[in-house]
Coordinates of C-alpha atoms in Angstrom, one line a residue:
X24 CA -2.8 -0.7 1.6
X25 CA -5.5 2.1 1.3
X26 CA -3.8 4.5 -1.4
X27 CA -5.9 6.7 -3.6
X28 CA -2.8 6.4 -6.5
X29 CA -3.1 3.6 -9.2
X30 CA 0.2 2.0 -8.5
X31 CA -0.2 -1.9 -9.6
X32 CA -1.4 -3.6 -12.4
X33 CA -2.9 -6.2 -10.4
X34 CA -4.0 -4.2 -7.5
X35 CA -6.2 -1.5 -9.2
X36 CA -9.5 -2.2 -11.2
X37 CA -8.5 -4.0 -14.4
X38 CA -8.6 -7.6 -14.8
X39 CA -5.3 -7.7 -16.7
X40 CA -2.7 -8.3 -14.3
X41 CA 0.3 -7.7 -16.8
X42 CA 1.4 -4.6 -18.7
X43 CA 1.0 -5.3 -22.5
X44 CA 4.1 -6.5 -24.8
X45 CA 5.2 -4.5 -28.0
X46 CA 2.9 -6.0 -30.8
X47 CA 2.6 -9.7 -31.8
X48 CA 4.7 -10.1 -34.9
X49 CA 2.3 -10.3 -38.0
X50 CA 3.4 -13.9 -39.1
X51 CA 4.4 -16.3 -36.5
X52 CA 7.8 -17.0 -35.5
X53 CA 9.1 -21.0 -34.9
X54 CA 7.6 -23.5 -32.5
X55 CA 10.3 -24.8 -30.6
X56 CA 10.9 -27.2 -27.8
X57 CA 11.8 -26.4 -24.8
X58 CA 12.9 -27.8 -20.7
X59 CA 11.7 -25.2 -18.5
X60 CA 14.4 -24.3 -16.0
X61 CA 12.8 -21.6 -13.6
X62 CA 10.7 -19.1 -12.9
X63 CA 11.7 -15.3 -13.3
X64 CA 10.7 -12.3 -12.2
X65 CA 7.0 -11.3 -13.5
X66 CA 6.0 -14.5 -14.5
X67 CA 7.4 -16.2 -17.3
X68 CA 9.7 -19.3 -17.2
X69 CA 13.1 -19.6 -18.2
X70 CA 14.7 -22.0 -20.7
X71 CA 17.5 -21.8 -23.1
X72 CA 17.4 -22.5 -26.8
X73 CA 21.0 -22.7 -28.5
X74 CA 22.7 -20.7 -25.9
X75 CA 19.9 -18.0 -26.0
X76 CA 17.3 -17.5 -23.2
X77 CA 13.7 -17.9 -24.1
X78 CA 11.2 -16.9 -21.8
X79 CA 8.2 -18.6 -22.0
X80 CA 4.8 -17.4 -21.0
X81 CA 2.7 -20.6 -19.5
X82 CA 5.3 -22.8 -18.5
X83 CA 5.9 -24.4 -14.9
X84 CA 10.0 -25.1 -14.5
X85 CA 10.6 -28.9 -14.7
X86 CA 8.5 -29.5 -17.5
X87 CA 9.2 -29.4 -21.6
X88 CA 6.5 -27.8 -23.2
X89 CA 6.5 -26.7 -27.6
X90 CA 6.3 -22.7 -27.2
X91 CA 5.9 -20.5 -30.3
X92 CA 8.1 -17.4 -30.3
X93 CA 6.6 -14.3 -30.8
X94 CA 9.4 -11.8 -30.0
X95 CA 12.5 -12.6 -32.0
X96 CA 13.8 -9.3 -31.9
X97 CA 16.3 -8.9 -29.5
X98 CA 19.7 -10.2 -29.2
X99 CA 20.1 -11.6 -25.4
X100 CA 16.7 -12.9 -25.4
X101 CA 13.6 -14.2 -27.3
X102 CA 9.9 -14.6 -25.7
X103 CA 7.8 -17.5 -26.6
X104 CA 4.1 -18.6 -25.5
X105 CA 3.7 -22.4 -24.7
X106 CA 1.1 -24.1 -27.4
X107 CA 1.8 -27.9 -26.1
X108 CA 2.9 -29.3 -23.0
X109 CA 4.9 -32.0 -23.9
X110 CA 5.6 -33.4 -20.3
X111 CA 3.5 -32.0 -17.6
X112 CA 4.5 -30.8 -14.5
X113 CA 2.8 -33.1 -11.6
X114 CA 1.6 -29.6 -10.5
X115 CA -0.3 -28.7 -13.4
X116 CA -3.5 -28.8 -13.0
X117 CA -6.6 -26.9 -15.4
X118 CA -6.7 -23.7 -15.6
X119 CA -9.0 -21.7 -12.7
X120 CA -10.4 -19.7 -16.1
X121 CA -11.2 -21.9 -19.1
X122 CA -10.5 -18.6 -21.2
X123 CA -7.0 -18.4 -19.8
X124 CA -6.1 -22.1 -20.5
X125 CA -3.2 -22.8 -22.6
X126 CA -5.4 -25.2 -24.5
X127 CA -6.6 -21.8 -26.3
X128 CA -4.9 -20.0 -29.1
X129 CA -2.3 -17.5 -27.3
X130 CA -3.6 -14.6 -28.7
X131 CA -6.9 -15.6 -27.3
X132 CA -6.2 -16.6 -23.7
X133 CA -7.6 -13.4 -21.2
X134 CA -4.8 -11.9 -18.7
X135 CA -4.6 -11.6 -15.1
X136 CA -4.4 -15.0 -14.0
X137 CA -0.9 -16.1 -15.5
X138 CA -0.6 -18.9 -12.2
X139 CA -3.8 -20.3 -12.7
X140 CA -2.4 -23.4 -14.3
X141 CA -0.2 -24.1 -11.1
X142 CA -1.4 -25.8 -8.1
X143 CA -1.6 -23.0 -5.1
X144 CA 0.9 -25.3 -3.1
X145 CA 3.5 -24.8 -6.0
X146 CA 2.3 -21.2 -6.9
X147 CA 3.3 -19.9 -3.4
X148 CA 6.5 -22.2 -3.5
X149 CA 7.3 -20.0 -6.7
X150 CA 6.9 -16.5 -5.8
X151 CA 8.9 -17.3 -2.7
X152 CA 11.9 -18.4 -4.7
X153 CA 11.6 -15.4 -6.9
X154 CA 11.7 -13.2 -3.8
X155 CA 14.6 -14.8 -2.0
X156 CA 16.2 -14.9 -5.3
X157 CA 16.0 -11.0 -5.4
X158 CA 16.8 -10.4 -2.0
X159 CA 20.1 -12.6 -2.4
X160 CA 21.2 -10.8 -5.8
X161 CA 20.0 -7.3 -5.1
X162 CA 20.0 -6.8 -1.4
X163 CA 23.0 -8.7 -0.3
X164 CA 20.9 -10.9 1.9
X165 CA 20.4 -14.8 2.4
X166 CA 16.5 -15.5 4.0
X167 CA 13.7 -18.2 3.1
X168 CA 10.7 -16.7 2.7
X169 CA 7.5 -18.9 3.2
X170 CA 5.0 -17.5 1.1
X171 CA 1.7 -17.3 3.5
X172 CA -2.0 -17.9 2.1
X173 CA -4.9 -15.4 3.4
X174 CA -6.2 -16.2 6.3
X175 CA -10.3 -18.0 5.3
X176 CA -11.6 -16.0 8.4
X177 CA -10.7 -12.5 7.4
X178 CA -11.3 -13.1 3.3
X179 CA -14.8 -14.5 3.7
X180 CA -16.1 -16.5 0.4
X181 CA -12.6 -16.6 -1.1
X182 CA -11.2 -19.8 -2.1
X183 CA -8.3 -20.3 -0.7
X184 CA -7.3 -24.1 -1.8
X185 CA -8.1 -23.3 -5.6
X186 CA -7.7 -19.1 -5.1
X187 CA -10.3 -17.7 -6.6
X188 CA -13.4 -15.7 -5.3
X189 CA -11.1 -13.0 -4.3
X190 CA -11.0 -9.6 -6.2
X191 CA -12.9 -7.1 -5.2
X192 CA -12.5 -4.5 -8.1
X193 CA -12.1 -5.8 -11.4
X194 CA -12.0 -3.6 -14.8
X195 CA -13.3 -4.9 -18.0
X196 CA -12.8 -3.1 -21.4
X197 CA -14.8 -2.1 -24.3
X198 CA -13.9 -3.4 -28.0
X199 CA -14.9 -0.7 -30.3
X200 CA -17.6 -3.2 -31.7
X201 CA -18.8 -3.3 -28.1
X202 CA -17.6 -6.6 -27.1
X203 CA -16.9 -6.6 -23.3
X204 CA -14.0 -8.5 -21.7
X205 CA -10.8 -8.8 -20.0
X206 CA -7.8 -7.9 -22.2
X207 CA -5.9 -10.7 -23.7
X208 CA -2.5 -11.6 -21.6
X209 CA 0.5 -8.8 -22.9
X210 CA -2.1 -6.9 -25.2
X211 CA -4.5 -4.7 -25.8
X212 CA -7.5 -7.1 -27.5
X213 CA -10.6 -7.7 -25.6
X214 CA -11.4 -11.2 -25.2
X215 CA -15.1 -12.3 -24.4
X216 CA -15.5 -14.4 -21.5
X217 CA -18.5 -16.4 -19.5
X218 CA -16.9 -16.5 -16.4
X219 CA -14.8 -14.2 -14.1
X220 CA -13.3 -16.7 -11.8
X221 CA -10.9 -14.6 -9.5
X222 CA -13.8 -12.0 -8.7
X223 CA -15.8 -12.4 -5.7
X224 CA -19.4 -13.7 -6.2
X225 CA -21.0 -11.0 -6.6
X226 CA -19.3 -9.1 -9.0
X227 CA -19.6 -12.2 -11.4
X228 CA -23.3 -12.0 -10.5
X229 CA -23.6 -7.9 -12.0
X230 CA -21.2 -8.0 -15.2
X231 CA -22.0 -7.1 -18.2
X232 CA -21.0 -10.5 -19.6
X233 CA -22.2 -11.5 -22.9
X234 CA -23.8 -7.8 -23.6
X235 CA -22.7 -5.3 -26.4
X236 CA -22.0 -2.1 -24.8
X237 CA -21.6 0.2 -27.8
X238 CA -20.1 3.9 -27.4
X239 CA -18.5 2.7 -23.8
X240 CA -14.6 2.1 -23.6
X241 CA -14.7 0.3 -19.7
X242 CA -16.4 -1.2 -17.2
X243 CA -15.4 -0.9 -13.7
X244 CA -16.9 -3.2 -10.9
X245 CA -16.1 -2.3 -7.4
X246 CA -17.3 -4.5 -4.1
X247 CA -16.6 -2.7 -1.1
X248 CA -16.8 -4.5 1.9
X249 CA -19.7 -2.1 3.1
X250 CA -22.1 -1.6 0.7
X251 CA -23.2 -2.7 -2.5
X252 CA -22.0 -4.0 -5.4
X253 CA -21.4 -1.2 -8.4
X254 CA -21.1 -1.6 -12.0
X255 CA -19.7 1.7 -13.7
X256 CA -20.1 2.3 -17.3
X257 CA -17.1 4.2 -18.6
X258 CA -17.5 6.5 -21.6
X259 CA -14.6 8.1 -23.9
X260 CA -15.9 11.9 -22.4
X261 CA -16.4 10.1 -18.8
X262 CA -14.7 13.2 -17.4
X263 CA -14.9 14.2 -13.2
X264 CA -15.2 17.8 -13.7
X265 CA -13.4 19.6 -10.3
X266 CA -16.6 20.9 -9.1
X267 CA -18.5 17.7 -8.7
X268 CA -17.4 15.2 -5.6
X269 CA -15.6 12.1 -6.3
X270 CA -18.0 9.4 -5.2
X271 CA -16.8 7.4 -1.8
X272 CA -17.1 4.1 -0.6
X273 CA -16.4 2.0 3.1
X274 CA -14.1 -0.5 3.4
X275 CA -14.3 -1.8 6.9
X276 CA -11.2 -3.8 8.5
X277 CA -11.8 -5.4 11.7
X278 CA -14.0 -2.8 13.6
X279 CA -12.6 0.0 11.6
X280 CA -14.3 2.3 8.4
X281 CA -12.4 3.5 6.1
X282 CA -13.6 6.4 3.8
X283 CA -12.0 5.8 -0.1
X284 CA -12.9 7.7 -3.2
X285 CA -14.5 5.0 -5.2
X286 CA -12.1 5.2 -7.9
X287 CA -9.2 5.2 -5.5
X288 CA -7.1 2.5 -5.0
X289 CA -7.8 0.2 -2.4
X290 CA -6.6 -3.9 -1.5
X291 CA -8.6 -6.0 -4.4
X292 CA -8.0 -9.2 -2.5
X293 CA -11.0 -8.8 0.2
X294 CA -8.6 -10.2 3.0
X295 CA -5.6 -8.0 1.5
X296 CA -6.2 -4.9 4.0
X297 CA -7.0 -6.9 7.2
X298 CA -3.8 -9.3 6.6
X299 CA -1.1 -6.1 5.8
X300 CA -2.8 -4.4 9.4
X301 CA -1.7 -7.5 11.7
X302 CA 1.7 -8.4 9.7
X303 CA 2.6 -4.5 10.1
X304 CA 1.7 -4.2 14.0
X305 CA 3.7 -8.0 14.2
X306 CA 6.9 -6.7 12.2
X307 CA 6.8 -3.5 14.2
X308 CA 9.3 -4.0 17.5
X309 CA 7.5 -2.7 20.5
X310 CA 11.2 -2.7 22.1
X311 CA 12.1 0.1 19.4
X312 CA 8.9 1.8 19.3
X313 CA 8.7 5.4 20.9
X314 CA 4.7 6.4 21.2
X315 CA 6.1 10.1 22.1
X316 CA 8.6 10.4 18.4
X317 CA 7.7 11.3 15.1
X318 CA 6.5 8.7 14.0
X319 CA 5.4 8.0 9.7
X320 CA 3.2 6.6 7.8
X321 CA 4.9 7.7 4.2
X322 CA 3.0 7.0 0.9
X323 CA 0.1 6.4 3.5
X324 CA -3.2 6.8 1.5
X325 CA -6.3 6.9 3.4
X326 CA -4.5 5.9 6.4
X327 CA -4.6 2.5 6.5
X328 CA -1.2 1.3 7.9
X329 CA -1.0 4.5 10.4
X330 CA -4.2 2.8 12.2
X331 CA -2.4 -0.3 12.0
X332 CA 0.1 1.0 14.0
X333 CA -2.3 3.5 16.6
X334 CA -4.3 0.1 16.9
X335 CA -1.1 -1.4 17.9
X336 CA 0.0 1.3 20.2
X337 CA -2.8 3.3 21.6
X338 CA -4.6 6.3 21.1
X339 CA -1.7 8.6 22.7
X340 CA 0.7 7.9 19.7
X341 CA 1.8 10.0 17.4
X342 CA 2.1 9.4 13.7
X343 CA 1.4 11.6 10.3
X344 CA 0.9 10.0 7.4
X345 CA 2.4 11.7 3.9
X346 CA 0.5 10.9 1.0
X347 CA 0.8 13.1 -2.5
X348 CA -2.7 12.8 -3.2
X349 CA -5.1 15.6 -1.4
X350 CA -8.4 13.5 -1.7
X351 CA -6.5 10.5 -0.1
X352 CA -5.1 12.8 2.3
X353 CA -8.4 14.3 2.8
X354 CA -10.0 11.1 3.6
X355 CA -6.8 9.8 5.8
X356 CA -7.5 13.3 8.3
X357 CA -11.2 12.0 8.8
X358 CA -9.9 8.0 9.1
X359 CA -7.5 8.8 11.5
X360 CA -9.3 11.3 14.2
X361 CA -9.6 8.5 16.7
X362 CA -5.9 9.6 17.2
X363 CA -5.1 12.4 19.3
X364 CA -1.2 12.9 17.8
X365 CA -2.3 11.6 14.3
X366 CA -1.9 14.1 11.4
X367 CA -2.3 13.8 7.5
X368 CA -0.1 15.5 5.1
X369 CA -0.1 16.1 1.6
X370 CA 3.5 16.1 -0.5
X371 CA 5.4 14.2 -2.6
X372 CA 7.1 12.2 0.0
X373 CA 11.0 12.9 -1.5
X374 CA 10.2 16.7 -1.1
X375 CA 8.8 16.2 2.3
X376 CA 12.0 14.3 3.7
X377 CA 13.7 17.2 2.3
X378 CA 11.8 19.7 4.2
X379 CA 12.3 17.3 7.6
X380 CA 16.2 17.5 6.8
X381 CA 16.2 21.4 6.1
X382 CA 14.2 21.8 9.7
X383 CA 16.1 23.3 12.3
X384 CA 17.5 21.0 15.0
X385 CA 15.4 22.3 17.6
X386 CA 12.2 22.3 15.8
X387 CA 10.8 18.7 17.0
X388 CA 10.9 17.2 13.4
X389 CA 13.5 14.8 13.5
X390 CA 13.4 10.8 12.6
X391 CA 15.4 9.7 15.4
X392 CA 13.7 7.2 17.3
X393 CA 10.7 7.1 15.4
X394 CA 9.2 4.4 13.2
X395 CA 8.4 4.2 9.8
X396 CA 6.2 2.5 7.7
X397 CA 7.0 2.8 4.7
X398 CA 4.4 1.7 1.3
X399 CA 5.5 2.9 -1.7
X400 CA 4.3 2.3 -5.4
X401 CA 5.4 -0.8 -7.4
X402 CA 8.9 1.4 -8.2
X403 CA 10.0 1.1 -5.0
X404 CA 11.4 3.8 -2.7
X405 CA 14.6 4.0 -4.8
X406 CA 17.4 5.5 -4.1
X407 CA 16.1 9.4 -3.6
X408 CA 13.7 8.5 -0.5
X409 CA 16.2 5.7 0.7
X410 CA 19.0 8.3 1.1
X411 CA 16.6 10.5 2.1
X412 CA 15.3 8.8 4.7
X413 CA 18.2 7.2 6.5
X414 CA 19.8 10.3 6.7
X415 CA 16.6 11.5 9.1
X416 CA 17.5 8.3 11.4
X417 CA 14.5 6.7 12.6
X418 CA 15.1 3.8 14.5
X419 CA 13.6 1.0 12.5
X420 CA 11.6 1.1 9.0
X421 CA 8.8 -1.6 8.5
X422 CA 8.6 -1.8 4.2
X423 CA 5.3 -3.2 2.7
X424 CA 6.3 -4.0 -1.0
X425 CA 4.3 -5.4 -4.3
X426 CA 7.4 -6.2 -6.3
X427 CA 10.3 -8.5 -5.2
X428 CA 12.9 -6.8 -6.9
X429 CA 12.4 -3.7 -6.1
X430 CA 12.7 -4.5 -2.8
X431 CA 15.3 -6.2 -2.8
X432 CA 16.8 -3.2 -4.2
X433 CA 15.8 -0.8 -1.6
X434 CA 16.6 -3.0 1.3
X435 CA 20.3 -2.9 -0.9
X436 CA 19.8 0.9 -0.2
X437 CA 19.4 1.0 3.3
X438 CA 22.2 -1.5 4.2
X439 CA 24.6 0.9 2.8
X440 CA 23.2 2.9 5.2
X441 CA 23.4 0.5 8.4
X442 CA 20.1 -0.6 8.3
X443 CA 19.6 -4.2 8.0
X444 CA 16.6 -6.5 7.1
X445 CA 15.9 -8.4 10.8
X446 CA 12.2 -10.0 9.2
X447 CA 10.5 -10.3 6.2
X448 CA 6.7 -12.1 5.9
X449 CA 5.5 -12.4 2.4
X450 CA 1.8 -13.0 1.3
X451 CA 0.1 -14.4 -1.2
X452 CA -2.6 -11.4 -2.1
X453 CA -3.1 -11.9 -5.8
X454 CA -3.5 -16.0 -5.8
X455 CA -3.2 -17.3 -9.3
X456 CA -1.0 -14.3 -10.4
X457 CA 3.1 -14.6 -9.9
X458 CA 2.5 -11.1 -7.5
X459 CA 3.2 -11.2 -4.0
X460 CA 3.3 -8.7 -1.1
X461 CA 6.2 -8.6 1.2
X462 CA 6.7 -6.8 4.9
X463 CA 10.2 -6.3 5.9
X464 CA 11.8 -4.5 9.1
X465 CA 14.9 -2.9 8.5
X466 CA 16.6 -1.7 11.6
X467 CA 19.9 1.0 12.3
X468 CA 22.6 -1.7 13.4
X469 CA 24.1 0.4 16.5

């Protein structure tokens, strides 16, 4: 999804797919053994250690693996990171990134790639248990979800079979000796590495690897898909000031440019944007689609989704895409002009709903009949913009999600409000990572 907001810790440009943990204790905690039951949501593996749980960091569920705890303090639950694998799953496999391997000390081995000792069959099979796990405790709902790779021919040079080769923006940080590297997983210590595995080629090819960059906090390398590489030097004082243009870049999908601030956010996995175009304009049900209605493209970005949909539909069709940042906005207006009825909007997208609600009957604003794509930040909708929006009516509601739970508890929301999930696709857009995207359609039950 073309946003300009930093929503996802594995979506924007930072190479560290996990938020960090509270502090490793100074002096180790005990090593204990452990059977790994499942996997839970964000990552880590389950297993039980006197009647406590222990999530483990490392782990695949079936094996038993010694894991050192290194967060003891809290009653329900410890956290432990695996240090020997004592019987292997037969879907272990090495790690994608030598410097991620559980081989190395934990407080050495680089974040971002948590799955990348998990064979991509069982990595998918994972994430789709997670999901439907979700979806039956949260949203009151029973599916399998298959968990779908990229398609090779819209991800060019990506490895699919061993997923790598795929992010496109990728953030490495400054020590304050100047080492440059990836943080370490669930902290904030840079970790140098000869490799960035998960990158496409030729961002590998322009980082600062091995190189002492003293007096600079960051390194962001973007690869737009038109264009060239970049490598951008951040400093402590690296300050935009509101009189000097954000820099753009093109990301093309299919036949179509889109303009993106270059810090923005944008798809990292290079077949992300291309894959969440055809799985919205399949979830979308022509039968329930009204060209002529007031049609949404809420938390919409640069306009991504809402060309998805005209794409889809035709040049005639109306559709305004909300989006609280003005620069996104901005660049969604110009995106979108192919569109005759297309429109770009900046709010908050609670406060615009509220405005849509307050608008007289007669005033042309209504939901009903309309469709909605709806992308919100990792959070989810929540409650707010579900409430919100079901109250406005529109006559189906296609959901493009980052987190499984917080889907799970939106789509909760909406069947309280006599919507129900009819379809759900989920892909795998971060390979070697436990995220996953999902697309639902939730549709008013007349």
């Amino acid at each position: 999804m073309a946003q300009s907001r930093r929503r996802r810790p594995a979506s924007r440009p930072a190479s560290g797919g996990r938020r960090p943990a509270p502090p490793r204790p100074a002096e180790p905690g005990p090593v204990l053994e452990l059977d790994v039951e499942r996997i839970a949501h964000g990552g880590v593996a389950v297993a039980h250690h006197e009647g406590r749980v222990v999530f483990v960091a490392d782990a695949i569920p079936g094996e038993r693996v010694a894991a050192q705890v290194v967060d003891a303090g809290r009653e329900r639950f410890w956290r432990a990171e695996t240090v020997e694998v004592l019987r292997a799953s037969p879907d272990r496999r090495e790690h994608v990134w030598p410097e991620a391997s559980v081989d190395r000390a934990p407080e050495h081995r680089v974040g971002g790639a948590e799955f990348g000792h998990i064979a991509m069959p069982r990595q998918r099979a994972l994430k789709g248990e997670v999901l439907h796990d979700a979806l039956a405790r949260m949203g009151g709902v029973e599916v399998e979800v298959v968990v779908e790779p990229v398609d090779p021919a819209v991800a060019p040079g990506v490895d699919v079979e061993a997923g790598t080769r795929w992010r496109t923006r990728v953030r490495l940080h400054v020590a304050a000796d100047g080492t440059v590297g990836p943080y370490a997983a669930r902290s904030h210590t840079v970790v140098p590495v000869t490799s960035l595995p998960l990158a496409v080629a030729e961002l590998e090819a322009i980082a600062p690897l091995g190189r002492t960059l003293e007096g600079a906090v960051a390194v962001d390398l973007i690869a737009p898909s038109d264009g060239d590489p970049q490598a951008v030097v951040r400093s402590p004082d690296d300050r935009r000031t509101a009189r000097t243009a954000a820099p753009t870049v093109v990301e093309r999908v299919g036949n179509r440019r889109f303009t993106v601030d270059r810090d923005g956010f944008w798809q990292v996995h290079r077949g992300a944007a291309a894959t969440l175009t055809a799985a919205v304009q399949d979830l979308v049900d022509p039968d329930r689609f009204d060209p002529a209605a007031e049609n949404h493209d809420l938390y919409g970005g640069v306009g991504l989704l809402a060309a998805a949909v005209g794409d889809r539909f035709g040049p005639s069709v109306r559709v305004t895409t909300v989006e609280a940042d003005a620069r996104a906005t901005e660049h969604a207006g110009a995106n979108l002009a192919d569109w005759i009825g297309a429109r770009a909007v900046t709010a908050r997208v609670d406060r615009y709903l509220d405005e849509l609600a307050a608008a007289p009957d007669d005033a042309g604003r209504g939901l009903r009949g309309a469709t909605v794509v709806l992308d919100p930040p990792r959070s989810g909708a929540g409650r707010a913009v579900v409430d919100r929006l079901a109250a406005l009516h529109p006559a189906q509601v296609v959901y493009v999600a980052c987190d499984p739970v917080a889907l799970a508890r939106d789509v909760g929301l909406f069947r309280a409000h006599g919507y129900e999930l009819e379809a759900v696709r989920a892909f795998d857009l971060f390979p070697n990572t436990h995220h996953v995207e999902a697309v639902a359609r939730l549709a008013a039950i007349v």
